């Protein structure tokens, strides 16, 4: 049976992040991808040149089109932009009783452009996070959501505990902003145990859309019924391959290679025959 995943996020005209990255990732992991658009961005590897949000009514209409007909096995939220859209999305999740929700709290683009209004932070915490099975903030996003600074592994754990208290069942704090120049360590907290996932840090500018892609890979695996730990393992492997096997597009922060993980697995399967 074909599993389905819905991304509720913004569009990236450059194709490296947002719903474009999500749908590519879903396809690569053999999950049928659907989308509800929250905003259109004029964007490329050099930065975000314009943000044009949808109305809450337009977002609701898109989600209802999916919910009333096709349904979904998992949902990922990305760029939600403002409080009104956040509240609208949370209302639809509650209406359809969807439970497998991955929240990627997108706040700042690679080039520094704001993708979430300041007044939307409280709405995110109040309306959406209590529905989340998983949240995947990077360190700056976790700092905003918890009101604390994060420099050490211990502080990362304390931030995860604070996010758990907001109602999120599983917290993944990404390590891309770690101070270690050689390695990046993601932290998973399931409410009782901490798990770490460490990978080699790549010296590359082609990291546009890494957060979107990582959380989309986790969403795809959860849609298949995979447990959270194994979903993170696949997500980590997927984004590491996407960063390492560079495609070098554009003149700024280039996109990652969404087909790298599948191609690596094909090579392994061929070698094993």
Coordinates of N, CA and C in Angstrom, one line a residue, residues 46-262:
X46 N 21.0 32.9 -3.5 CA 21.6 34.1 -3.0 C 20.7 34.7 -1.9
X47 N 19.5 34.2 -1.7 CA 18.6 34.7 -0.6 C 17.2 34.7 -1.0
X48 N 16.4 35.2 0.0 CA 15.0 35.4 -0.2 C 14.7 36.8 -0.6
X49 N 14.0 37.0 -1.8 CA 13.8 38.3 -2.4 C 12.4 38.8 -2.2
X50 N 11.5 37.9 -1.7 CA 10.1 38.3 -1.5 C 9.4 37.2 -0.8
X51 N 8.4 37.5 0.1 CA 7.6 36.5 0.7 C 6.1 37.0 0.6
X52 N 5.3 36.1 0.0 CA 3.9 36.4 -0.3 C 3.0 35.4 0.4
X53 N 2.5 35.6 1.6 CA 1.8 34.6 2.3 C 0.4 34.4 1.7
X54 N -0.1 33.2 1.9 CA -1.5 32.8 1.6 C -2.4 33.3 2.7
X55 N -3.7 33.4 2.4 CA -4.6 33.7 3.4 C -4.9 32.5 4.2
X56 N -5.3 32.6 5.5 CA -5.6 31.4 6.3 C -6.7 30.6 5.6
X57 N -7.6 31.2 4.9 CA -8.7 30.5 4.3 C -8.2 29.6 3.1
X58 N -7.2 30.2 2.4 CA -6.6 29.4 1.3 C -5.9 28.2 1.8
X59 N -5.2 28.3 3.0 CA -4.5 27.2 3.6 C -5.5 26.2 4.1
X60 N -6.5 26.6 4.7 CA -7.6 25.7 5.2 C -8.2 24.9 4.0
X61 N -8.5 25.6 2.9 CA -9.1 25.0 1.8 C -8.2 23.9 1.2
X62 N -6.9 24.1 1.1 CA -6.0 23.1 0.6 C -5.9 21.9 1.5
X63 N -5.9 22.1 2.8 CA -5.8 21.0 3.8 C -7.1 20.2 3.7
X64 N -8.2 20.9 3.7 CA -9.5 20.2 3.6 C -9.6 19.3 2.3
X65 N -9.1 19.8 1.2 CA -9.1 19.1 0.0 C -8.4 17.7 0.2
X66 N -7.3 17.7 0.9 CA -6.6 16.5 1.2 C -7.4 15.6 2.2
X67 N -7.8 16.3 3.3 CA -8.5 15.5 4.4 C -9.8 14.9 4.0
X68 N -10.5 15.5 3.1 CA -11.8 15.0 2.7 C -11.8 13.9 1.7
X69 N -10.7 13.8 1.0 CA -10.6 12.8 0.0 C -9.4 11.8 0.2
X70 N -8.2 12.2 0.2 CA -7.1 11.3 0.1 C -6.6 10.9 1.5
X71 N -6.7 11.8 2.5 CA -6.1 11.5 3.8 C -4.6 11.5 3.8
X72 N -4.0 11.3 4.9 CA -2.5 11.3 5.0 C -2.1 10.4 6.1
X73 N -0.9 9.8 6.0 CA -0.3 9.0 7.1 C 0.6 9.8 8.0
X74 N 1.1 10.9 7.5 CA 2.0 11.8 8.3 C 1.9 13.2 7.7
X75 N 2.2 14.2 8.6 CA 2.2 15.6 8.2 C 3.5 16.2 8.6
X76 N 4.0 17.1 7.7 CA 5.2 17.9 8.1 C 4.8 19.4 7.9
X77 N 5.0 20.2 9.0 CA 4.8 21.6 8.8 C 6.2 22.3 8.7
X78 N 6.3 23.2 7.8 CA 7.5 24.0 7.6 C 7.3 25.5 7.9
X79 N 7.5 26.3 6.9 CA 7.3 27.7 7.0 C 5.8 28.0 7.1
X80 N 5.4 28.6 8.3 CA 4.0 28.9 8.5 C 3.7 30.4 8.5
X81 N 4.8 31.2 8.7 CA 4.9 32.6 8.6 C 4.2 33.5 9.6
X82 N 2.9 33.3 9.9 CA 2.2 34.1 10.8 C 1.3 33.4 11.7
X83 N 0.8 34.1 12.8 CA 0.0 33.4 13.8 C -1.3 32.9 13.2
X84 N -1.9 33.7 12.3 CA -3.2 33.3 11.7 C -3.1 31.9 11.0
X85 N -2.1 31.8 10.2 CA -1.9 30.5 9.5 C -1.6 29.4 10.5
X86 N -0.8 29.6 11.5 CA -0.5 28.6 12.5 C -1.8 28.1 13.2
X87 N -2.6 29.1 13.6 CA -3.9 28.7 14.2 C -4.8 27.9 13.3
X88 N -4.8 28.3 12.0 CA -5.6 27.6 11.0 C -5.2 26.2 10.8
X89 N -3.9 26.0 10.7 CA -3.3 24.7 10.5 C -3.6 23.8 11.7
X90 N -3.4 24.3 12.9 CA -3.6 23.5 14.1 C -5.1 23.1 14.2
X91 N -6.0 24.0 13.8 CA -7.4 23.7 13.8 C -7.8 22.6 12.9
X92 N -7.1 22.5 11.7 CA -7.4 21.4 10.8 C -6.8 20.1 11.2
X93 N -5.6 20.1 11.9 CA -5.0 18.9 12.4 C -6.0 18.3 13.5
X94 N -6.5 19.2 14.3 CA -7.4 18.8 15.4 C -8.7 18.2 14.7
X95 N -9.2 18.9 13.7 CA -10.5 18.5 13.1 C -10.4 17.1 12.5
X96 N -9.3 16.8 11.8 CA -9.1 15.5 11.2 C -8.5 14.4 12.1
X97 N -8.2 14.8 13.3 CA -7.6 13.9 14.3 C -6.3 13.3 13.8
X98 N -5.5 14.1 13.1 CA -4.2 13.6 12.6 C -3.2 13.6 13.8
X99 N -2.4 12.6 13.9 CA -1.5 12.5 15.1 C 0.0 12.4 14.7
X100 N 0.3 12.0 13.6 CA 1.7 11.9 13.2 C 2.1 13.2 12.6
X101 N 2.5 14.2 13.4 CA 2.8 15.5 13.0 C 4.3 15.8 13.3
X102 N 5.0 16.2 12.3 CA 6.4 16.7 12.4 C 6.4 18.2 12.2
X103 N 6.9 18.9 13.2 CA 6.9 20.4 13.2 C 8.4 20.8 13.0
X104 N 8.7 21.4 11.8 CA 10.0 22.0 11.6 C 9.7 23.5 11.8
X105 N 10.2 24.1 12.9 CA 9.8 25.5 13.2 C 10.7 26.5 12.4
X106 N 10.4 26.5 11.1 CA 11.2 27.4 10.2 C 11.1 28.8 10.6
X107 N 12.2 29.5 10.9 CA 12.2 30.9 11.4 C 13.1 31.8 10.5
X108 N 14.3 31.3 10.2 CA 15.2 32.2 9.5 C 15.8 31.4 8.3
X109 N 15.8 32.0 7.1 CA 16.4 31.4 5.9 C 17.9 31.4 6.0
X110 N 18.6 30.6 5.2 CA 20.1 30.6 5.2 C 20.7 31.9 5.0
X111 N 20.1 32.8 4.2 CA 20.7 34.1 4.0 C 20.3 35.1 5.1
X112 N 19.5 34.7 6.1 CA 19.2 35.6 7.2 C 17.8 36.2 7.1
X113 N 17.0 36.0 6.1 CA 15.7 36.5 6.0 C 14.7 35.8 7.0
X114 N 13.9 36.6 7.6 CA 12.9 36.1 8.6 C 11.8 35.4 7.8
X115 N 11.5 34.2 8.2 CA 10.4 33.4 7.6 C 9.3 33.1 8.6
X116 N 9.4 33.7 9.8 CA 8.3 33.6 10.8 C 8.2 34.9 11.6
X117 N 7.1 35.5 11.6 CA 6.9 36.8 12.3 C 7.1 36.6 13.8
X118 N 7.6 37.6 14.5 CA 7.9 37.4 15.9 C 6.6 37.1 16.7
X119 N 5.5 37.7 16.4 CA 4.3 37.4 17.2 C 3.7 36.0 16.9
X120 N 4.3 35.3 15.9 CA 3.8 34.0 15.7 C 4.5 32.9 16.6
X121 N 5.5 33.3 17.3 CA 6.2 32.3 18.2 C 5.3 31.8 19.2
X122 N 4.5 32.7 19.9 CA 3.6 32.3 20.9 C 2.5 31.4 20.4
X123 N 2.0 31.7 19.2 CA 1.0 30.9 18.5 C 1.5 29.5 18.2
X124 N 2.7 29.5 17.8 CA 3.3 28.1 17.5 C 3.3 27.3 18.8
X125 N 3.8 27.9 19.9 CA 3.9 27.2 21.2 C 2.5 26.8 21.7
X126 N 1.5 27.7 21.5 CA 0.2 27.5 22.1 C -0.7 26.6 21.3
X127 N -0.7 26.7 20.0 CA -1.7 26.0 19.2 C -1.1 24.8 18.5
X128 N 0.1 24.8 18.0 CA 0.7 23.7 17.2 C 1.5 22.7 18.0
X129 N 2.4 23.1 18.8 CA 3.3 22.2 19.5 C 2.6 21.1 20.3
X130 N 1.5 21.4 20.9 CA 0.8 20.3 21.7 C 0.3 19.2 20.8
X131 N 0.2 19.4 19.5 CA -0.2 18.4 18.5 C 1.0 17.6 18.0
X132 N 2.2 18.1 18.2 CA 3.4 17.6 17.5 C 3.8 16.2 18.1
X133 N 4.0 15.3 17.2 CA 4.7 14.0 17.6 C 6.2 14.3 17.7
X134 N 6.7 15.2 16.8 CA 8.1 15.5 16.7 C 8.3 16.9 16.4
X135 N 9.3 17.6 16.9 CA 9.7 18.9 16.5 C 11.2 18.8 16.2
X136 N 11.7 19.6 15.2 CA 13.0 19.5 14.7 C 13.7 20.8 14.6
X137 N 13.9 21.5 15.7 CA 14.5 22.9 15.6 C 16.1 22.7 15.5
X138 N 16.7 23.7 14.8 CA 18.1 23.9 15.0 C 18.4 24.6 16.3
X139 N 19.6 24.8 16.6 CA 20.0 25.5 17.9 C 19.4 26.9 18.0
X140 N 19.5 27.8 17.0 CA 18.9 29.1 17.2 C 17.4 29.0 17.4
X141 N 16.7 28.1 16.7 CA 15.3 28.0 16.8 C 14.9 27.5 18.2
X142 N 15.7 26.5 18.7 CA 15.5 26.0 20.0 C 15.7 27.1 21.1
X143 N 16.6 28.0 20.8 CA 16.9 29.1 21.8 C 15.7 30.0 21.8
X144 N 15.1 30.3 20.7 CA 13.9 31.2 20.6 C 12.7 30.6 21.3
X145 N 12.5 29.3 21.1 CA 11.4 28.6 21.7 C 11.5 28.4 23.2
X146 N 12.7 28.3 23.7 CA 12.9 28.0 25.1 C 13.3 29.2 25.9
X147 N 13.8 30.3 25.2 CA 14.3 31.5 25.9 C 15.7 31.3 26.6
X148 N 16.4 30.3 26.2 CA 17.7 30.0 26.8 C 18.8 30.0 25.7
X149 N 20.0 30.1 26.1 CA 21.2 30.0 25.2 C 21.7 28.6 25.3
X150 N 22.1 28.1 24.1 CA 22.6 26.7 24.0 C 24.0 26.7 23.4
X151 N 24.9 26.2 24.2 CA 26.3 26.1 23.8 C 26.9 24.7 24.0
X152 N 26.4 24.0 25.0 CA 26.9 22.7 25.4 C 25.9 21.6 25.2
X153 N 26.4 20.4 25.3 CA 25.5 19.2 25.2 C 24.5 19.2 26.3
X154 N 24.9 19.6 27.5 CA 24.0 19.7 28.6 C 22.9 20.7 28.4
X155 N 23.2 21.8 27.9 CA 22.2 22.9 27.6 C 21.2 22.4 26.5
X156 N 21.8 21.6 25.6 CA 20.9 21.1 24.5 C 19.8 20.1 25.1
X157 N 20.3 19.3 26.1 CA 19.4 18.4 26.8 C 18.3 19.2 27.6
X158 N 18.8 20.3 28.3 CA 17.8 21.1 29.1 C 16.8 21.8 28.2
X159 N 17.2 22.2 27.0 CA 16.3 22.8 26.0 C 15.3 21.8 25.5
X160 N 15.7 20.5 25.3 CA 14.8 19.5 24.9 C 13.8 19.2 25.9
X161 N 14.2 19.2 27.2 CA 13.2 19.0 28.3 C 12.2 20.1 28.3
X162 N 12.6 21.3 28.1 CA 11.6 22.5 28.1 C 10.6 22.3 26.9
X163 N 11.1 21.9 25.8 CA 10.2 21.7 24.6 C 9.2 20.5 24.9
X164 N 9.7 19.5 25.6 CA 8.8 18.4 26.0 C 7.7 18.9 26.9
X165 N 8.0 19.8 27.7 CA 7.0 20.4 28.7 C 5.9 21.2 27.9
X166 N 6.2 21.6 26.7 CA 5.2 22.3 25.9 C 4.2 21.3 25.2
X167 N 4.4 20.0 25.4 CA 3.5 19.0 24.8 C 4.0 18.2 23.7
X168 N 5.2 18.5 23.2 CA 5.8 17.8 22.1 C 6.3 16.4 22.6
X169 N 6.0 15.4 21.9 CA 6.3 14.0 22.4 C 7.8 13.6 22.1
X170 N 8.4 14.1 21.0 CA 9.7 13.8 20.7 C 10.4 15.1 20.2
X171 N 11.6 15.3 20.7 CA 12.3 16.5 20.3 C 13.6 16.2 19.7
X172 N 13.9 16.7 18.5 CA 15.2 16.5 17.8 C 15.8 17.9 17.7
X173 N 16.9 18.2 18.4 CA 17.6 19.4 18.3 C 18.8 19.2 17.4
X174 N 18.8 19.8 16.2 CA 19.8 19.5 15.2 C 21.1 20.2 15.6
X175 N 22.2 19.6 15.1 CA 23.5 20.0 15.5 C 24.3 20.8 14.5
X176 N 23.6 21.3 13.4 CA 24.3 22.0 12.4 C 25.0 23.3 12.9
X177 N 24.5 23.8 14.0 CA 25.1 25.0 14.6 C 26.0 24.7 15.8
X178 N 26.3 23.4 16.0 CA 27.3 23.1 17.0 C 28.6 23.8 16.8
X179 N 29.3 24.0 17.9 CA 30.6 24.7 17.9 C 31.7 23.8 17.5
X180 N 31.5 22.5 17.5 CA 32.5 21.5 17.1 C 32.8 21.7 15.6
X181 N 34.0 22.0 15.1 CA 34.3 22.2 13.7 C 34.3 20.9 12.9
X182 N 34.5 19.8 13.6 CA 34.6 18.5 12.9 C 33.4 17.7 12.8
X183 N 32.5 17.8 13.7 CA 31.3 17.0 13.8 C 30.0 17.7 14.1
X184 N 28.9 17.2 13.7 CA 27.6 17.7 14.0 C 26.8 16.6 14.7
X185 N 26.2 17.0 15.8 CA 25.5 16.0 16.6 C 24.1 16.4 16.8
X186 N 23.1 15.6 16.4 CA 21.7 15.8 16.6 C 21.3 15.1 17.9
X187 N 20.4 15.7 18.6 CA 20.0 15.1 19.9 C 18.5 14.7 19.8
X188 N 18.1 13.5 20.2 CA 16.7 13.1 20.2 C 16.4 12.8 21.7
X189 N 15.2 13.4 22.1 CA 14.7 13.2 23.4 C 13.3 12.7 23.3
X190 N 13.0 11.5 23.8 CA 11.6 11.0 23.7 C 10.8 11.1 25.0
X191 N 11.2 12.0 25.9 CA 10.5 12.2 27.1 C 11.1 11.4 28.3
X192 N 12.0 10.4 28.0 CA 12.6 9.6 29.0 C 14.1 9.4 28.7
X193 N 14.4 9.2 27.5 CA 15.8 8.9 27.1 C 16.4 9.9 26.1
X194 N 17.7 10.1 26.2 CA 18.4 10.9 25.2 C 19.2 10.0 24.2
X195 N 19.2 10.3 23.0 CA 19.9 9.6 22.0 C 20.7 10.7 21.1
X196 N 21.9 10.3 20.7 CA 22.7 11.3 19.9 C 23.0 10.6 18.6
X197 N 23.1 11.4 17.5 CA 23.4 11.0 16.2 C 24.5 11.9 15.6
X198 N 25.7 11.4 15.5 CA 26.8 12.3 15.1 C 27.3 12.0 13.7
X199 N 27.6 13.0 12.9 CA 28.1 12.8 11.6 C 29.2 13.8 11.3
X200 N 30.0 13.5 10.3 CA 31.2 14.3 9.9 C 30.7 15.6 9.3
X201 N 31.2 16.7 9.8 CA 30.8 18.0 9.2 C 31.5 18.3 7.9
X202 N 30.8 18.7 6.9 CA 31.3 19.0 5.6 C 31.6 20.5 5.4
X203 N 32.8 20.8 4.8 CA 33.1 22.2 4.5 C 32.5 22.6 3.2
X204 N 31.3 23.0 3.2 CA 30.6 23.3 1.9 C 29.6 24.4 2.1
X205 N 29.3 25.2 1.1 CA 28.3 26.2 1.1 C 27.0 25.7 0.6
X206 N 27.0 24.4 0.1 CA 25.7 23.9 -0.5 C 24.9 23.2 0.6
X207 N 24.3 24.0 1.5 CA 23.5 23.4 2.6 C 22.1 24.0 2.6
X208 N 21.7 24.7 1.5 CA 20.3 25.2 1.5 C 19.3 24.1 1.5
X209 N 18.3 24.3 2.5 CA 17.2 23.3 2.6 C 17.5 22.1 3.4
X210 N 18.7 22.1 4.1 CA 19.0 20.9 4.9 C 18.0 20.6 5.9
X211 N 17.5 21.6 6.6 CA 16.5 21.4 7.7 C 15.2 20.8 7.1
X212 N 14.7 21.4 6.0 CA 13.5 20.9 5.4 C 13.7 19.5 5.0
X213 N 14.8 19.2 4.4 CA 15.0 17.8 3.8 C 15.1 16.8 4.9
X214 N 15.8 17.1 6.0 CA 15.9 16.2 7.1 C 14.6 15.9 7.8
X215 N 13.8 16.9 8.0 CA 12.5 16.7 8.7 C 11.5 16.0 7.7
X216 N 11.7 16.3 6.4 CA 10.8 15.6 5.4 C 11.1 14.1 5.4
X217 N 12.4 13.7 5.5 CA 12.8 12.3 5.5 C 12.3 11.6 6.7
X218 N 12.3 12.3 7.9 CA 11.7 11.7 9.1 C 10.2 11.5 8.9
X219 N 9.6 12.5 8.3 CA 8.1 12.4 8.1 C 7.8 11.2 7.2
X220 N 8.5 11.1 6.1 CA 8.3 10.0 5.2 C 8.4 8.6 5.9
X221 N 9.4 8.5 6.7 CA 9.6 7.2 7.4 C 8.5 7.0 8.4
X222 N 8.1 8.0 9.1 CA 7.0 7.9 10.1 C 5.7 7.5 9.3
X223 N 5.5 8.0 8.1 CA 4.3 7.7 7.3 C 4.3 6.2 7.0
X224 N 5.4 5.6 6.9 CA 5.5 4.1 6.7 C 5.3 3.3 7.9
X225 N 5.2 3.9 9.1 CA 5.1 3.2 10.3 C 6.4 2.9 11.0
X226 N 7.5 3.5 10.6 CA 8.8 3.3 11.2 C 8.8 4.0 12.6
X227 N 9.5 3.5 13.6 CA 9.6 4.1 14.9 C 10.5 5.4 14.8
X228 N 10.3 6.2 15.8 CA 11.0 7.5 15.7 C 12.5 7.4 15.7
X229 N 13.1 6.5 16.4 CA 14.6 6.3 16.4 C 15.1 6.0 15.0
X230 N 14.4 4.9 14.4 CA 14.9 4.5 13.1 C 14.6 5.6 12.0
X231 N 13.5 6.3 12.2 CA 13.2 7.4 11.3 C 14.3 8.5 11.3
X232 N 14.8 8.8 12.5 CA 15.9 9.7 12.6 C 17.2 9.2 12.0
X233 N 17.4 7.9 12.2 CA 18.6 7.3 11.5 C 18.6 7.4 10.0
X234 N 17.4 7.1 9.4 CA 17.2 7.3 8.0 C 17.4 8.8 7.6
X235 N 16.7 9.7 8.4 CA 16.8 11.1 8.1 C 18.2 11.6 8.1
X236 N 19.0 11.1 9.1 CA 20.4 11.5 9.2 C 21.2 11.0 8.0
X237 N 21.0 9.8 7.6 CA 21.7 9.2 6.5 C 21.3 9.9 5.2
X238 N 20.0 10.3 5.1 CA 19.5 10.9 3.9 C 20.2 12.3 3.7
X239 N 20.2 13.1 4.7 CA 20.7 14.5 4.6 C 22.2 14.4 4.5
X240 N 22.9 13.5 5.2 CA 24.3 13.4 5.1 C 24.8 13.1 3.6
X241 N 24.1 12.2 3.0 CA 24.4 11.8 1.6 C 24.1 13.0 0.7
X242 N 23.0 13.7 1.0 CA 22.6 14.9 0.2 C 23.6 16.0 0.2
X243 N 24.2 16.2 1.4 CA 25.3 17.2 1.6 C 26.6 16.8 0.9
X244 N 27.0 15.5 1.2 CA 28.3 15.0 0.7 C 28.4 14.9 -0.8
X245 N 27.3 14.4 -1.4 CA 27.3 14.2 -2.9 C 26.9 15.5 -3.6
X246 N 27.7 16.5 -3.6 CA 27.3 17.9 -4.0 C 27.0 18.0 -5.5
X247 N 26.0 18.9 -5.8 CA 25.6 19.1 -7.2 C 26.0 20.5 -7.6
X248 N 26.3 21.4 -6.7 CA 26.9 22.8 -6.9 C 26.0 23.6 -8.0
X249 N 24.9 24.0 -7.5 CA 24.0 24.8 -8.3 C 23.9 26.2 -7.7
X250 N 24.0 27.2 -8.6 CA 23.8 28.6 -8.1 C 25.1 29.2 -7.6
X251 N 25.0 30.5 -7.2 CA 26.2 31.3 -6.8 C 26.3 31.6 -5.3
X252 N 25.3 31.0 -4.6 CA 25.3 31.3 -3.1 C 25.2 30.0 -2.4
X253 N 24.3 29.9 -1.4 CA 24.1 28.6 -0.6 C 23.3 27.7 -1.5
X254 N 24.0 26.8 -2.2 CA 23.4 25.9 -3.1 C 22.6 24.8 -2.4
X255 N 21.6 24.1 -3.2 CA 20.8 23.1 -2.6 C 21.6 21.8 -2.4
X256 N 21.0 20.9 -1.7 CA 21.6 19.6 -1.5 C 21.1 18.6 -2.6
X257 N 21.7 17.5 -2.6 CA 21.4 16.5 -3.7 C 20.4 15.4 -3.2
X258 N 19.1 15.6 -3.5 CA 18.1 14.8 -3.0 C 18.1 13.4 -3.5
X259 N 18.8 13.1 -4.5 CA 18.8 11.7 -5.1 C 20.0 10.9 -4.6
X260 N 20.9 11.5 -3.8 CA 22.1 10.9 -3.4 C 21.9 9.6 -2.5
X261 N 21.0 9.7 -1.6 CA 20.7 8.6 -0.7 C 20.2 7.3 -1.5
X262 N 19.3 7.5 -2.4 CA 18.8 6.4 -3.2 C 19.9 5.8 -4.1

